[in-house]
Short mmCIF file of N, CA and C in Angstrom, two decimals:
data_model
loop_
_atom_site.label_atom_id
_atom_site.label_comp_id
_atom_site.label_asym_id
_atom_site.label_seq_id
_atom_site.Cartn_x
_atom_site.Cartn_y
_atom_site.Cartn_z
N UNK F 97 -20.51 -9.05 19.86
CA UNK F 97 -18.96 -9.86 20.33
C UNK F 97 -18.72 -8.84 19.38
N UNK F 98 -17.32 -8.35 19.65
CA UNK F 98 -16.52 -7.53 19.20
C UNK F 98 -15.81 -8.70 18.08
N UNK F 99 -15.54 -8.43 16.61
CA UNK F 99 -14.88 -9.36 15.51
C UNK F 99 -13.50 -8.65 14.89
N UNK F 100 -12.64 -9.61 16.32
CA UNK F 100 -11.85 -9.63 16.11
C UNK F 100 -10.44 -9.64 14.77
N UNK F 101 -11.33 -9.89 13.40
CA UNK F 101 -10.26 -9.56 12.14
C UNK F 101 -10.70 -8.17 11.81
N UNK F 102 -12.06 -8.07 12.00
CA UNK F 102 -12.81 -6.10 11.81
C UNK F 102 -11.52 -5.46 12.72
N UNK F 103 -10.86 -5.68 13.92
CA UNK F 103 -10.14 -4.97 14.89
C UNK F 103 -9.08 -5.04 13.94
N UNK F 104 -8.55 -6.06 14.11
CA UNK F 104 -6.72 -6.22 13.15
C UNK F 104 -7.06 -5.66 12.41
N UNK F 105 -7.63 -5.59 10.96
CA UNK F 105 -7.54 -5.04 9.57
C UNK F 105 -7.74 -3.88 10.04
N UNK F 106 -8.20 -3.01 10.55
CA UNK F 106 -8.31 -1.78 11.08
C UNK F 106 -7.12 -1.23 11.35
N UNK F 107 -6.41 -1.81 12.31
CA UNK F 107 -5.37 -1.18 12.52
C UNK F 107 -3.85 -1.69 11.40
N UNK F 108 -4.48 -1.74 10.51
CA UNK F 108 -3.53 -2.26 9.53
C UNK F 108 -2.47 -3.82 9.44
N UNK F 109 -3.46 -4.45 9.99
CA UNK F 109 -2.45 -6.05 10.38
C UNK F 109 -3.91 -7.19 10.04
N UNK F 110 -3.10 -7.67 8.65
CA UNK F 110 -4.05 -8.73 8.13
C UNK F 110 -4.25 -9.53 8.94
N UNK F 111 -5.21 -11.00 8.56
CA UNK F 111 -5.41 -12.46 9.16
C UNK F 111 -3.65 -12.99 8.61
N UNK F 112 -3.27 -12.64 7.20
CA UNK F 112 -2.13 -13.28 6.90
C UNK F 112 -0.68 -12.97 7.74
N UNK F 113 -0.54 -11.79 8.22
CA UNK F 113 0.24 -11.04 9.15
C UNK F 113 0.74 -12.23 10.00
N UNK F 114 -0.90 -12.05 10.61
CA UNK F 114 -0.75 -12.64 11.91
C UNK F 114 -0.50 -13.98 11.87
N UNK F 115 -0.87 -14.62 10.94
CA UNK F 115 -0.29 -16.07 10.81
C UNK F 115 1.68 -16.17 10.92
N UNK F 116 1.85 -14.72 9.54
CA UNK F 116 3.13 -15.25 9.21
C UNK F 116 3.96 -14.95 10.73
N UNK F 117 3.05 -13.88 11.65
CA UNK F 117 4.08 -13.91 13.13
C UNK F 117 4.39 -15.06 13.57
N UNK F 118 2.91 -15.83 14.24
CA UNK F 118 2.44 -17.05 14.86
C UNK F 118 3.58 -17.93 14.27
N UNK F 119 3.64 -17.98 13.02
CA UNK F 119 4.72 -19.20 12.39
C UNK F 119 6.43 -18.74 12.71
N UNK F 120 6.27 -17.46 12.83
CA UNK F 120 8.43 -16.56 13.46
C UNK F 120 7.88 -16.72 14.68
N UNK F 121 7.30 -16.62 15.41
CA UNK F 121 7.04 -16.31 16.77
C UNK F 121 8.15 -14.47 16.70
N UNK F 122 7.99 -14.47 15.73
CA UNK F 122 8.53 -12.69 15.98
C UNK F 122 7.70 -11.12 15.84
N UNK F 123 8.02 -10.48 16.62
CA UNK F 123 7.54 -9.01 16.18
C UNK F 123 7.97 -8.87 14.63
N UNK F 124 9.10 -9.04 14.87
CA UNK F 124 9.96 -8.25 13.70
C UNK F 124 9.29 -8.72 12.57
N UNK F 125 8.72 -10.36 12.49
CA UNK F 125 8.29 -10.37 11.34
C UNK F 125 6.93 -9.91 10.50
N UNK F 126 5.89 -9.40 11.50
CA UNK F 126 5.05 -8.82 11.27
C UNK F 126 5.42 -7.47 11.04
N UNK F 127 6.00 -6.37 11.91
CA UNK F 127 6.43 -5.00 11.24
C UNK F 127 7.22 -5.35 9.43
N UNK F 128 7.77 -5.70 9.13
CA UNK F 128 8.72 -5.84 7.91
C UNK F 128 7.80 -6.70 6.80
N UNK F 129 6.50 -7.34 7.02
CA UNK F 129 5.51 -7.76 6.06
C UNK F 129 4.68 -6.90 6.06
N UNK F 130 4.27 -5.96 6.66
CA UNK F 130 3.65 -4.30 6.85
C UNK F 130 4.25 -3.59 6.10
N UNK F 131 5.35 -3.68 6.21
CA UNK F 131 6.20 -2.27 5.65
C UNK F 131 6.14 -2.47 3.95
N UNK F 132 6.56 -3.87 3.97
CA UNK F 132 6.71 -4.74 2.50
C UNK F 132 5.30 -4.01 2.08
N UNK F 133 4.25 -5.00 2.25
CA UNK F 133 2.23 -4.26 1.74
C UNK F 133 2.93 -2.55 1.39
N UNK F 134 2.96 -2.17 2.68
CA UNK F 134 2.99 -0.18 1.88
C UNK F 134 3.74 -0.09 1.45
N UNK F 135 5.11 -0.67 0.95
CA UNK F 135 6.01 -0.64 0.20
C UNK F 135 4.91 -0.52 -1.35
N UNK F 136 4.46 -1.79 -1.39
CA UNK F 136 3.85 -2.10 -2.62
C UNK F 136 2.96 -1.71 -3.70
N UNK F 137 2.00 -0.80 -1.88
CA UNK F 137 0.96 -0.12 -2.08
C UNK F 137 1.41 1.43 -2.75
N UNK F 138 2.16 1.91 -2.12
CA UNK F 138 3.30 3.14 -2.29
C UNK F 138 3.34 3.02 -4.12
N UNK F 139 4.16 1.91 -4.23
CA UNK F 139 4.38 1.79 -6.24
C UNK F 139 3.81 1.98 -6.93
N UNK F 140 2.62 0.77 -6.37
CA UNK F 140 0.84 1.17 -7.26
C UNK F 140 0.33 2.42 -7.56
N UNK F 141 0.53 3.06 -6.64
CA UNK F 141 -0.28 4.27 -6.31
C UNK F 141 0.87 5.13 -6.74
N UNK F 142 1.87 5.24 -6.61
CA UNK F 142 2.93 6.07 -8.08
C UNK F 142 2.24 5.80 -9.37
N UNK F 143 2.33 4.81 -9.53
CA UNK F 143 2.18 4.12 -11.05
C UNK F 143 0.84 5.02 -11.83
N UNK F 144 -0.17 4.90 -10.61
CA UNK F 144 -1.48 5.02 -11.30
C UNK F 144 -1.51 6.52 -11.40
N UNK F 145 -0.69 7.47 -10.37
CA UNK F 145 -0.79 8.92 -10.65
C UNK F 145 0.15 9.72 -11.77
N UNK F 146 1.04 8.85 -12.02
CA UNK F 146 1.90 8.94 -12.88
C UNK F 146 0.68 8.54 -14.64
N UNK F 147 0.17 7.68 -14.67
CA UNK F 147 -0.58 7.51 -15.42
C UNK F 147 -1.52 8.29 -15.57
N UNK F 148 -2.35 8.92 -14.75
CA UNK F 148 -3.57 9.75 -14.90
C UNK F 148 -2.61 11.35 -15.01
N UNK F 149 -1.68 11.13 -14.45
CA UNK F 149 -1.29 13.04 -15.15
C UNK F 149 -0.58 12.89 -16.00
N UNK F 150 -0.28 11.60 -17.45
CA UNK F 150 0.05 11.42 -18.13
C UNK F 150 -1.02 11.63 -19.19
N UNK F 151 -2.66 11.03 -18.90
CA UNK F 151 -4.00 11.28 -19.59
C UNK F 151 -3.53 12.33 -19.49
N UNK F 152 -4.51 13.64 -18.42
CA UNK F 152 -4.35 14.70 -18.16
C UNK F 152 -3.40 15.52 -19.77
N UNK F 153 -2.29 15.83 -19.37
CA UNK F 153 -0.87 16.13 -20.14
C UNK F 153 -2.02 16.34 -21.66
N UNK F 154 -1.98 14.52 -21.81
CA UNK F 154 -2.25 14.82 -22.92
C UNK F 154 -3.91 15.04 -23.52
N UNK F 155 -4.74 15.31 -23.11
CA UNK F 155 -5.40 16.25 -23.18
C UNK F 155 -5.75 17.52 -23.31
N UNK F 156 -4.59 18.16 -22.39
CA UNK F 156 -4.37 19.55 -22.31
C UNK F 156 -4.26 19.55 -23.74
N UNK F 157 -2.76 19.02 -24.04
CA UNK F 157 -2.35 19.24 -25.19
C UNK F 157 -3.15 18.97 -26.41
N UNK F 158 -3.71 18.41 -26.71
CA UNK F 158 -4.84 18.22 -27.56
C UNK F 158 -5.70 19.68 -27.95
N UNK F 159 -6.43 20.12 -26.96
CA UNK F 159 -7.08 21.25 -26.75
C UNK F 159 -6.15 22.76 -27.24
N UNK F 160 -4.57 22.58 -26.48
CA UNK F 160 -4.27 23.64 -27.08
C UNK F 160 -3.98 23.87 -28.48
#
């Protein structure tokens, strides 16, 4: 038996996305919720990258 949840999530669609989609009855909601989640993840990745670069820069400055 195929796990529908695993298949959906592997495509980037969570159960929450599907529920929002069913409640609204519009594919637009599914796309926008996924887009918003992707945007939040991108902001987190950028923040983490800046933090790690700052840590590395501080270490390099100490060694010089």
